XYZ file of C-alpha atoms in Angstrom:
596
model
C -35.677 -28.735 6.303
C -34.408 -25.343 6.104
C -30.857 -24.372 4.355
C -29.068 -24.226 7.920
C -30.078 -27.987 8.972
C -28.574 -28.994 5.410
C -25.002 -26.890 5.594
C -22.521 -28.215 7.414
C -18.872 -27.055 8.030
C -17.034 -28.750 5.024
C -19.417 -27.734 2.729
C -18.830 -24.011 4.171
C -15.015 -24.975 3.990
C -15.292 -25.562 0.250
C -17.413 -22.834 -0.716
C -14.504 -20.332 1.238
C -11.677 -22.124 -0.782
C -13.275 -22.018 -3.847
C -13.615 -18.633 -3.568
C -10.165 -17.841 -2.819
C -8.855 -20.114 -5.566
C -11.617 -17.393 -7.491
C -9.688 -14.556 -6.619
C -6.202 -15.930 -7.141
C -7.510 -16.486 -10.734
C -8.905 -12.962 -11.113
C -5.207 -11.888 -10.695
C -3.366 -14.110 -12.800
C -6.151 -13.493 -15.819
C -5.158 -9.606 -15.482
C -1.389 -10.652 -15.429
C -1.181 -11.844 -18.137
C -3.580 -9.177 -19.990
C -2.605 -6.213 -19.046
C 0.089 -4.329 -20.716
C 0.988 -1.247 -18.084
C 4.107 -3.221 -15.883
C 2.612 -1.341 -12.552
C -0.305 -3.783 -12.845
C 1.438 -6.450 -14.905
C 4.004 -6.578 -13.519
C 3.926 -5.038 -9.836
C 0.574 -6.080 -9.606
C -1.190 -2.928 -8.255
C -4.865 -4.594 -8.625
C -6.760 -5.551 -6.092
C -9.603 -8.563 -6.547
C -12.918 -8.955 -4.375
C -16.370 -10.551 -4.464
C -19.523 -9.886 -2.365
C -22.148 -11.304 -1.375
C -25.868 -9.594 -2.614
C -25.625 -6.958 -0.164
C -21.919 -5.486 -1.222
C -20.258 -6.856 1.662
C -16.782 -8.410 0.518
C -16.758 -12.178 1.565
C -12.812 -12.707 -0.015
C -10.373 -9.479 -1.592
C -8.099 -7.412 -0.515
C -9.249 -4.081 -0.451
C -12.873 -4.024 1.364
C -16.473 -3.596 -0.102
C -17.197 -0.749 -2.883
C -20.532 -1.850 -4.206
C -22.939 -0.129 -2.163
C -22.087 3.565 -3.232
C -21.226 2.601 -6.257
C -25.055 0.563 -7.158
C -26.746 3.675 -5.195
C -25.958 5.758 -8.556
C -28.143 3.289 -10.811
C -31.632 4.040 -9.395
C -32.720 1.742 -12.686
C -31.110 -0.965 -11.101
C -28.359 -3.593 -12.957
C -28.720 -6.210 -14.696
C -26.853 -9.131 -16.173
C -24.813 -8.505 -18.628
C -24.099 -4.882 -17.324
C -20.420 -3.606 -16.328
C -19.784 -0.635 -13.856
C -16.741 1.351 -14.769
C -15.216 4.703 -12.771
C -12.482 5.742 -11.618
C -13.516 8.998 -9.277
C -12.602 8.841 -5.778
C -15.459 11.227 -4.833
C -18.344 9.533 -6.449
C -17.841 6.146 -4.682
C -17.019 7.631 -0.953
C -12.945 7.052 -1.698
C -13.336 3.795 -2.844
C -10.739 3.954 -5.148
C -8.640 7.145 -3.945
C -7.249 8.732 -7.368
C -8.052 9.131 -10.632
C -5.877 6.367 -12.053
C -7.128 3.612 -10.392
C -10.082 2.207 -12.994
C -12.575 0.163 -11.151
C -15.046 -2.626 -12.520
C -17.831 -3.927 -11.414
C -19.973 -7.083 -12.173
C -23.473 -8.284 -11.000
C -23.770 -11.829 -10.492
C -27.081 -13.455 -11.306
C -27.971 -17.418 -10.841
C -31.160 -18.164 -12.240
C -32.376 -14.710 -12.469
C -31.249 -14.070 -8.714
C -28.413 -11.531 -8.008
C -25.770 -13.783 -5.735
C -23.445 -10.864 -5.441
C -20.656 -8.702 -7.326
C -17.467 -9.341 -8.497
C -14.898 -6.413 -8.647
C -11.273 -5.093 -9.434
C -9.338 -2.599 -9.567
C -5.857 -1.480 -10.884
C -3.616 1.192 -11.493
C -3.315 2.513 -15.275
C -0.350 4.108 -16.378
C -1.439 7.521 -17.695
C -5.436 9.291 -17.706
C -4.491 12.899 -18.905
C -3.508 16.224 -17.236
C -0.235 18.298 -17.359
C 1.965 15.630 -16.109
C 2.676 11.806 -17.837
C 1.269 9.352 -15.353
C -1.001 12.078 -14.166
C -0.046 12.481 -10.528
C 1.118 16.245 -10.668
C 2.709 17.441 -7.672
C 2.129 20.740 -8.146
C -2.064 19.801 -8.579
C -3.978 22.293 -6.267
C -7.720 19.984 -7.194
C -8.450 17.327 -9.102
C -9.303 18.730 -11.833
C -5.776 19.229 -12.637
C -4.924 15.801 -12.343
C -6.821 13.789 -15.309
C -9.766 12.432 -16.890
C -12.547 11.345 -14.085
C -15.152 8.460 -14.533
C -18.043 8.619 -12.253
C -20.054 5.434 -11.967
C -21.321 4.561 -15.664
C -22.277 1.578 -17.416
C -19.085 0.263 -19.880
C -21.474 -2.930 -20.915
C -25.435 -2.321 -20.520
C -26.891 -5.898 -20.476
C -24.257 -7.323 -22.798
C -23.964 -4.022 -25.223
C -20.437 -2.222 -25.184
C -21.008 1.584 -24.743
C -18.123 2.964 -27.580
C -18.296 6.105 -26.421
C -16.297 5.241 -22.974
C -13.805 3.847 -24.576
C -13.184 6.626 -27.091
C -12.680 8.984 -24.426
C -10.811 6.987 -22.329
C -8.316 6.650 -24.903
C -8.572 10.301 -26.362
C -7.888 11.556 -23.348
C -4.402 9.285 -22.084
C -1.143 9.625 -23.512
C -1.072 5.301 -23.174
C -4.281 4.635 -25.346
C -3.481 1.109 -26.066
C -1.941 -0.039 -22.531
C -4.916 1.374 -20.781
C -7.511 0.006 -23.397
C -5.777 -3.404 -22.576
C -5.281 -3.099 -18.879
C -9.040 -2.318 -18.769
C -10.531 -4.955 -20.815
C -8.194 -7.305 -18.778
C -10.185 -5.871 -15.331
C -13.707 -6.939 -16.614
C -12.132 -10.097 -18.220
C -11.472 -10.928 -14.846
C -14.435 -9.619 -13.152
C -15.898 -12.293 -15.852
C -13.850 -14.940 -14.765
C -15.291 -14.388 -11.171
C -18.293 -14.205 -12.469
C -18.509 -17.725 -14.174
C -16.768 -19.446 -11.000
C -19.187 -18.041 -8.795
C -22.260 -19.483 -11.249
C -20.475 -23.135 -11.266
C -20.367 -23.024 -7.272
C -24.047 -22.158 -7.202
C -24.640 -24.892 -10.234
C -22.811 -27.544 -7.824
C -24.153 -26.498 -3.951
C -27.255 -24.096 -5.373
C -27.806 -20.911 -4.725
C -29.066 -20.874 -1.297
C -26.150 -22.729 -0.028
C -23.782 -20.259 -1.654
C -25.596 -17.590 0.020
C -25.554 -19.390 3.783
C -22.155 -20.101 3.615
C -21.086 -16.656 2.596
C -23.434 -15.057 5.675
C -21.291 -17.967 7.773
C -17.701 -16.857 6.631
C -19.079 -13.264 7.569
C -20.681 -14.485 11.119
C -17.138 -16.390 11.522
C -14.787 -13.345 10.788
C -16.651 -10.865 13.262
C -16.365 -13.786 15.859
C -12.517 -13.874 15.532
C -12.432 -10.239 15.157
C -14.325 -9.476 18.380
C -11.412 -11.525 20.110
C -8.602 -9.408 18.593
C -10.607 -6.317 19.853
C -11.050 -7.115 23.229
C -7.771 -9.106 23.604
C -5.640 -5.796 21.761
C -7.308 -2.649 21.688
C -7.165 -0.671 25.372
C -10.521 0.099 26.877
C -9.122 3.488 28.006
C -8.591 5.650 25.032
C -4.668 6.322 23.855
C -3.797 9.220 21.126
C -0.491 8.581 18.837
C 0.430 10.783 15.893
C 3.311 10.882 13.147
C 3.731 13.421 10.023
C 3.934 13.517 6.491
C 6.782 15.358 5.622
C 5.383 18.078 2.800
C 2.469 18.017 0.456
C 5.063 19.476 -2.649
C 4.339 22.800 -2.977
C 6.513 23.803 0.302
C 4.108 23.595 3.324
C 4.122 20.969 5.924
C 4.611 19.053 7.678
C 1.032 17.802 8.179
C 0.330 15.558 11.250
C -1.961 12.850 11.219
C -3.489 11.953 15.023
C -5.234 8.705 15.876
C -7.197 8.195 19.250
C -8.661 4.719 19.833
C -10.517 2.543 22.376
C -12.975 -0.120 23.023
C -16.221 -0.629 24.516
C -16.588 -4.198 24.731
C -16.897 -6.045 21.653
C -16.853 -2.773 20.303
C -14.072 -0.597 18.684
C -13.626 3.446 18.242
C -11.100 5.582 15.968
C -11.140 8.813 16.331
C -9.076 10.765 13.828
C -9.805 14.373 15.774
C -6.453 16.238 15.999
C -5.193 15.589 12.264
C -4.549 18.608 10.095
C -6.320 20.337 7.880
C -6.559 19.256 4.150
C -3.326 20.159 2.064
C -3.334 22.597 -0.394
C -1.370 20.021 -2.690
C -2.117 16.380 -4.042
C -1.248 14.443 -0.643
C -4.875 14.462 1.096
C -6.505 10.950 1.390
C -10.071 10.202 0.879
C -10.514 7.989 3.636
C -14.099 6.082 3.882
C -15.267 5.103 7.044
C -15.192 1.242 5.269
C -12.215 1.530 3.546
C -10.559 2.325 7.343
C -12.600 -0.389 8.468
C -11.022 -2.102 6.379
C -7.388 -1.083 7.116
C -7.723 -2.082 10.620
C -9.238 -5.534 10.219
C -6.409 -6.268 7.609
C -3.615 -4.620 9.994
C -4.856 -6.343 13.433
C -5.305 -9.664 11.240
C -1.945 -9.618 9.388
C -0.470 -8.812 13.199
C -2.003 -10.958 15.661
C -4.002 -13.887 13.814
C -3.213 -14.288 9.750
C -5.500 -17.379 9.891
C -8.377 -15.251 10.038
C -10.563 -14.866 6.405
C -10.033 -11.197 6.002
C -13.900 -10.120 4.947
C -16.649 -7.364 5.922
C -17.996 -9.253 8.361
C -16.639 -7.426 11.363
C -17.419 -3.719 10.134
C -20.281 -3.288 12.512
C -17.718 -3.442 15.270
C -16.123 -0.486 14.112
C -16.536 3.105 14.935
C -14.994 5.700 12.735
C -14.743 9.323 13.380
C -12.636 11.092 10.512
C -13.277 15.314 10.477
C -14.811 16.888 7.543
C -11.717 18.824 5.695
C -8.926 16.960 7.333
C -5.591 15.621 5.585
C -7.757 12.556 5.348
C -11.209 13.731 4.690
C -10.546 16.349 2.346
C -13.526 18.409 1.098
C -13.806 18.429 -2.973
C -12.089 19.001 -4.979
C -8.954 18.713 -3.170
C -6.306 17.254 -5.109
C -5.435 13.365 -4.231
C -2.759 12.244 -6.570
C 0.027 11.713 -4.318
C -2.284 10.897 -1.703
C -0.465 6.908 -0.617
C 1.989 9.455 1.786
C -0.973 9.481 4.090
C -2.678 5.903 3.011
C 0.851 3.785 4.126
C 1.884 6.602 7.006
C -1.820 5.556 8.037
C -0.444 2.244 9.495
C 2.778 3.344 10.755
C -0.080 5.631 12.909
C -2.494 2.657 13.620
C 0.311 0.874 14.900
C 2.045 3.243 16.949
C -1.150 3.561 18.959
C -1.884 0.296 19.584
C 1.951 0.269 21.288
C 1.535 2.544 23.140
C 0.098 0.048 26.524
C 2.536 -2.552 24.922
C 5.455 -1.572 23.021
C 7.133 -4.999 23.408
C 3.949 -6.325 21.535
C 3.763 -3.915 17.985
C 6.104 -3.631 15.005
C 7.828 -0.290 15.135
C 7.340 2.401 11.757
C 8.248 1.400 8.114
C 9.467 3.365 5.224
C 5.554 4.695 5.538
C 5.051 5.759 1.787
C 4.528 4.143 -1.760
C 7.731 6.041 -4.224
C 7.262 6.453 -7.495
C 9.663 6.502 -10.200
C 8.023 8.293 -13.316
C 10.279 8.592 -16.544
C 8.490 9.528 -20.219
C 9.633 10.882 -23.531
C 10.656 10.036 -26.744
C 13.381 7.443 -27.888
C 15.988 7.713 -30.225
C 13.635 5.641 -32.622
C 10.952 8.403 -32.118
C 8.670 6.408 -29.891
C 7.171 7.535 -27.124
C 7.423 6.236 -23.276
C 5.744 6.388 -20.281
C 7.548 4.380 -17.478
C 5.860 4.504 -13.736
C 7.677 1.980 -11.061
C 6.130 1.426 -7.355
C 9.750 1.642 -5.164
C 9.926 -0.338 -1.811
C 11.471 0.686 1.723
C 12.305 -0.907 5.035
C 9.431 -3.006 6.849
C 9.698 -2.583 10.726
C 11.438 -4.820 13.127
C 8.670 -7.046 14.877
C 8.206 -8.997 17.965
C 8.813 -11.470 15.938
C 12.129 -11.342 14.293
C 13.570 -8.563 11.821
C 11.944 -5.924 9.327
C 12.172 -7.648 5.913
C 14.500 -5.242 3.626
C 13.649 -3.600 0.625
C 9.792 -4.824 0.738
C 6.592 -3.699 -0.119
C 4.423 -2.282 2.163
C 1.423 -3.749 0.638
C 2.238 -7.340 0.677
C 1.106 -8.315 -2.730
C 3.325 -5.943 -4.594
C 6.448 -7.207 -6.349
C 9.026 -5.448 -8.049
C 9.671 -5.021 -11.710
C 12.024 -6.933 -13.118
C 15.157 -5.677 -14.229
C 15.191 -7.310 -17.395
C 11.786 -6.290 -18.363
C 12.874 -2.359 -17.578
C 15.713 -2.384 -19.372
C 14.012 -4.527 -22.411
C 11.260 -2.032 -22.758
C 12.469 1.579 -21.423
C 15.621 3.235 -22.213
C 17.470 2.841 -19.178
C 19.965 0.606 -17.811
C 19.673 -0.190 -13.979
C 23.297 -0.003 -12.828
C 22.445 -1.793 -9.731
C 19.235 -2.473 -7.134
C 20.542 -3.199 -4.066
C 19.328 -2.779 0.044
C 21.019 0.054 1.388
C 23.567 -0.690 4.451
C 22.506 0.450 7.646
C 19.594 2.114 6.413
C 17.151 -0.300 9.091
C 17.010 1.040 12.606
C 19.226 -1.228 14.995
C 17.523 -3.562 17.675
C 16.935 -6.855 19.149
C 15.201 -7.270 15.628
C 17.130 -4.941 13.073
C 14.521 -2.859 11.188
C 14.273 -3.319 7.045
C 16.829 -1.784 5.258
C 16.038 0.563 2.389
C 16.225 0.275 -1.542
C 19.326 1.734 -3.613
C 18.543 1.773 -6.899
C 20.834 3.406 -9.668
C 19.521 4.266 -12.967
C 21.266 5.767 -15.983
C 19.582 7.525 -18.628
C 19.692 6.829 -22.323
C 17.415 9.036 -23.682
C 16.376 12.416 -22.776
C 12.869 12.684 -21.098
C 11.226 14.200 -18.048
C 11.520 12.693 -14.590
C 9.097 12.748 -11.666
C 9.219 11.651 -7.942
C 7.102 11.134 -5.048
C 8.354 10.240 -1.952
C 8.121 10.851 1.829
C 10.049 10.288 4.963
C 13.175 12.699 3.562
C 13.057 14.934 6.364
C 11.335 12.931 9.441
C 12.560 9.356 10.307
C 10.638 6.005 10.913
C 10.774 5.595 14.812
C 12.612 2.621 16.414
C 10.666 0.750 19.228
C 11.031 -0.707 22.785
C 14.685 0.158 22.758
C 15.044 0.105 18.794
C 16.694 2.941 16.676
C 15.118 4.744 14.347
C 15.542 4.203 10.065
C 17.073 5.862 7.832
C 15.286 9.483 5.861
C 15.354 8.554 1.928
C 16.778 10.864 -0.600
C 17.099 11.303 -4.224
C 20.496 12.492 -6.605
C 20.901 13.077 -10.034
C 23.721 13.030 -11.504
C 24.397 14.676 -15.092
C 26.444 13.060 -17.318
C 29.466 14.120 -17.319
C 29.688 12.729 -13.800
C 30.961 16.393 -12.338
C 27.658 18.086 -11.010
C 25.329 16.056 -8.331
C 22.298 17.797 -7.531
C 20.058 16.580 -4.391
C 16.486 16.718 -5.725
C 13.387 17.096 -3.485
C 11.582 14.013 -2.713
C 8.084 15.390 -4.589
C 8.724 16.874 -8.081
C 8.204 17.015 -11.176
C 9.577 17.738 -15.136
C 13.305 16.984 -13.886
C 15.047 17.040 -17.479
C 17.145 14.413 -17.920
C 19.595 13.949 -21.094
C 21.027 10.509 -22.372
C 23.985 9.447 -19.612
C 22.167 11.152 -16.686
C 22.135 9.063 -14.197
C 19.457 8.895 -10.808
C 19.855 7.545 -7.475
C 16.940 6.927 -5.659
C 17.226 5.906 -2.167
C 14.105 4.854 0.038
C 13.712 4.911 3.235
C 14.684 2.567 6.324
C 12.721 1.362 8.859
C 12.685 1.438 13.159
C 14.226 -1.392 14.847
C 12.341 -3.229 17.902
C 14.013 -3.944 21.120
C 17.458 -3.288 22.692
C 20.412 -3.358 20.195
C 22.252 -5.180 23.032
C 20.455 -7.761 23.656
C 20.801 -9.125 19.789
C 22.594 -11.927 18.984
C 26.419 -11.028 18.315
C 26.780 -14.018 15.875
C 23.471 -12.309 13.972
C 25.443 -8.857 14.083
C 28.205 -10.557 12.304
C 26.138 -11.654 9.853
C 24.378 -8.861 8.578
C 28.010 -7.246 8.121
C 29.211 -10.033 6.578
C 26.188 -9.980 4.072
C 27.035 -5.941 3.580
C 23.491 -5.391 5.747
C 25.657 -3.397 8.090
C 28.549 -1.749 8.063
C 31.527 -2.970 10.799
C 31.254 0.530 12.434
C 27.726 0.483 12.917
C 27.709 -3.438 14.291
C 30.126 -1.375 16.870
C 28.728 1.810 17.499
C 25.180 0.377 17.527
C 25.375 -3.000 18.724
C 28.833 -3.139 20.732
C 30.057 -5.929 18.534
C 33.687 -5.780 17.622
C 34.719 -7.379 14.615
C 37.862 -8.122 13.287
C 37.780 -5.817 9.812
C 39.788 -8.596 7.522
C 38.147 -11.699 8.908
C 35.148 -10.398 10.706
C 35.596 -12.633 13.771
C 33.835 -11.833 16.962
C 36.346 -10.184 19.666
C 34.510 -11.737 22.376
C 36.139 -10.183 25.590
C 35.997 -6.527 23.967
C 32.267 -7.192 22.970
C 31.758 -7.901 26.179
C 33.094 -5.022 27.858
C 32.226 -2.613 25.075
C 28.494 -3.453 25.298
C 28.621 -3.140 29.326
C 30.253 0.189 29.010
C 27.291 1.413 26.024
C 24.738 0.279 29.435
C 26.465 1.696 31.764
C 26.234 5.399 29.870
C 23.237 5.656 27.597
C 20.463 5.647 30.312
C 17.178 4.452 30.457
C 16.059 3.092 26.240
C 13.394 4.502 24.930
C 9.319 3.038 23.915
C 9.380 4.931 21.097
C 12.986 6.989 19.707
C 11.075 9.919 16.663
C 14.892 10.622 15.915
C 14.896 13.802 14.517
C 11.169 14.282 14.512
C 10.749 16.632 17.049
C 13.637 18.852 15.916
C 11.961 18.955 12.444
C 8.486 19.639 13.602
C 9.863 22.527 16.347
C 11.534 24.293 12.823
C 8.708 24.028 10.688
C 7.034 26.291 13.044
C 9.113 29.164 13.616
């Protein structure tokens, strides 16, 4: 009786949970280990394990392990540990220099089973800038220490050398010695599970039931293609708004279509590589993987996001593009194009059915960078992931003030203000900020921070000069911006929304202000009652529930005027004309002067 007769769909069932309950572990044993907050805290780590081949049966982030294994023509074995952290030696696996990868071979019984991975984002790995994402970097090799594929453990034996140049070269030795023994304690943990399942079913089971939740994913995956994707191709594009250094903006152009079963992406049309840190090293797997995990979170979450449909998907990304960049093109600030990259996906998939897509989000990842000294003398590196406005959705309203990536979280107040010299006068969504519709689009993030020792600030952000587009009748978000304001409360100055070694004294205070997010459908049509509320909970302002909506409000009680409503929202029909599928805002306008 071969494996198949003996497997049936429970047992298959089981394996798949186990393995998620694997992964869920893998994060919480980094957690707790890790000392830099943006993986402790925000948890910018991402989990996976494979199956012999490479192929990711259960993660987040899409399969690695080939490119990286093709570097050890010796071969692995147990005991050994993979580190690296350089985009361009693993085909853009990980996509800058501070993400620090690890990988694990899993053996049962002298058979490899598969690989266990993670990745996360460590604070600081060299170069002219703390947190090493310079904006002014022109290559990579002005933006920190590189790992290419090397062996950390070799069958069981630490190599010391590693780790005294990791930590030579970072001005966080100890949090990045921690965060990284925390990644291959994890990887560990994965490992073990994975050894206990193939103790309990055996190995060959384990093995079946991975090909199965493979087999089963490209089955549900092929239905989502041919169900969603148009068979004749459609083109959409959006921009980034700069690269740093004062050119831009750069467009990025999508083109897709199916054949059947079948799916193309063409990303013909995008510009050419920046000169500055904002390029993308997109692999044709890690877009693979976008896709699967953007047409899964959309139209079926059920689904078991895996490798298994890759084979379905046909990639076409030009050689020396904003997202192909040719080495050694600098890729720092590179999640501009990374998150815009959905905003893009999405917008083309609307275009046959813009009552079916979410319109664009705040389409970056903002950091907030903040080092020096104290007032006891000790030093401190502080790097915080902001959030924007998610897009209004078929479905109901963008969700405010939310990562793009849905497993991020924010850092705590307390723990900011406990272990940086700062004080966060408030974090709040900022009014208005979400496009108006049907469904309101996400409102931004406010957050005001005050100083209270002197240091060096850096920023990188997007979306300052060219909106997120409403949809299907929706308005467009809100353009973020950033103010600092010295301490003795007289001079503001509006600072760029990429750059670096701001000097900042004690009482200096920032404001940094995200980006909104497009609303979906016809302001009109939404609920007056829901109007009311978002004004009453200081979502939106009573003018705009007018001017936008046609809902009149009394301003002391905030009671509905019904017959004014009424006629105020006829008369908005009567003169605006036909709505739009997709409102850019100022987009065009923007573009049309960046070219003179």
């Amino acid at each position: 009786m071969n494996v198949k007769t003996r497997v049936d769909s429970i047992t298959v069932d089981i394996i798949e949970n186990a393995l998620k309950n694997i992964k869920e572990e893998m994060d919480v044993i980094l957690f707790r280990s890790a000392m830099s907050p943006v993986i402790r805290e925000q948890h910018d780590c991402f989990p996976m394990i494979t199956d012999p081949e490479g192929k990711m049966v259960v993660g987040n982030f899409g399969s690695h392990v080939p490119e990286v294994i093709a570097h050890f023509p010796e071969g692995v074995h147990e005991g050994d540990v993979i580190f690296l952290s350089d985009p361009y030696s693993c085909g853009g696996s990980v996509s800058h220099v501070n993400d620090w990868m690890v990988i694990i071979p899993i053996f049962h019984k002298q058979k490899i089973v598969g690989y266990a991975s993670m990745f996360g984002h460590v604070m600081d790995v060299g170069g002219p800038i703390p947190s090493s994402m310079p904006v002014a970097a022109t290559s990579i090799f002005g933006e920190g220490v590189r790992f290419p594929p090397v062996k950390l453990y070799e069958q069981g034996k630490l190599n010391d050398a590693i780790i005294k140049i990791l930590k030579t070269n970072s001005r966080t030795p100890i949090e990045n010695y921690s965060d990284l023994m925390g990644i291959v304690a994890s990887c560990r943990t994965a490992e073990k599970r994975v050894k206990e399942v193939c103790d309990r079913f055996g190995s060959d089971v384990y093995l079946y039931a991975l090909d199965h939740l493979l087999d089963r994913t490209k089955i549900m995956m092929e239905h989502l293609i041919t169900n969603f994707l148009p068979e004749k191709p459609v083109s959409f594009e959006d921009y980034i708004d700069s690269d740093g250094l004062g050119n831009g903006p750069f467009k990025m152009k999508l083109t897709i279509w199916r054949e059947g079963e079948q799916a193309y992406f063409d990303w013909t049309g995008t510009d050419s590589q920046a000169p500055g840190p904002i390029n993308y090293y997109l692999s044709e797997n890690m877009f693979k993987m976008f896709i699967g995990a953007f047409l899964i979170s959309v139209f079926d979450p059920a689904i078991m996001f895996n490798d298994g449909f890759y084979d379905n998907l046909h990639i076409k990304t030009p050689e020396g593009s904003l997202l192909r960049p040719e080495y050694p093109a600098a890729l720092g600030c590179r999640t501009h194009a990374l998150s815009r990259l959905f905003d893009v996906l999405s917008g083309a998939l609307s275009l046959n059915s813009p009552e079916s897509n979410p319109a664009a989000g705040y389409g970056t990842s903002p950091y907030f960078i903040y080092s020096g000294r104290d007032e006891k003398n000790r030093d401190f590196h502080l790097m915080e992931v902001m959030y924007g406005g998610l897009p209004g959705r078929p479905i109901g309203d963008g969700l405010d003030g939310h990562s793009w990536w849905p497993a991020f979280v924010n850092i705590p107040t307390e723990y900011l203000e406990t272990y940086y010299p700062l004080r966060v006068e408030y974090y709040r969504t900022g009014k208005d900020s979400g496009g108006a519709g049907l469904h309101r689009g996400g409102n931004c993030n406010e957050k005001l921070y005050t100083f209270l020792s002197s240091g060096t600030v850096s920023i990188h952000d997007d979306r300052a000069n060219i909106q997120p587009w409403g949809i299907n009748g929706g308005e467009p978000g809100s353009s973020s911006y950033k103010i600092l304001i010295k301490n003795d409360g007289q001079e503001k100055i509006v600072l760029e929304s990429k750059v670096d070694n701001i000097e900042v004294v004690k009482g200096d205070q920032l404001l940094f202000v995200t980006g909104g997010s497009g609303g979906w459908g016809d302001p009109l049509s939404r609920d007056s009652e829901k109007v009311r509320l978002d004004v009453i909970r200081q979502l939106a302002s009573i003018e705009k529930a007018k001017e936008s909506y046609g809902v009149v409000l009394d301003p002391q009680t905030y009671e509905i005027h019904q017959v004014q409503t009424e006629a105020l929202r006829q008369e908005i029909r009567n003169s605006r004309g036909e709505l739009k599928s997709f409102d850019y805002g100022n987009r065009d306008e923007v573009v049309a002067n960046s070219q003179i």
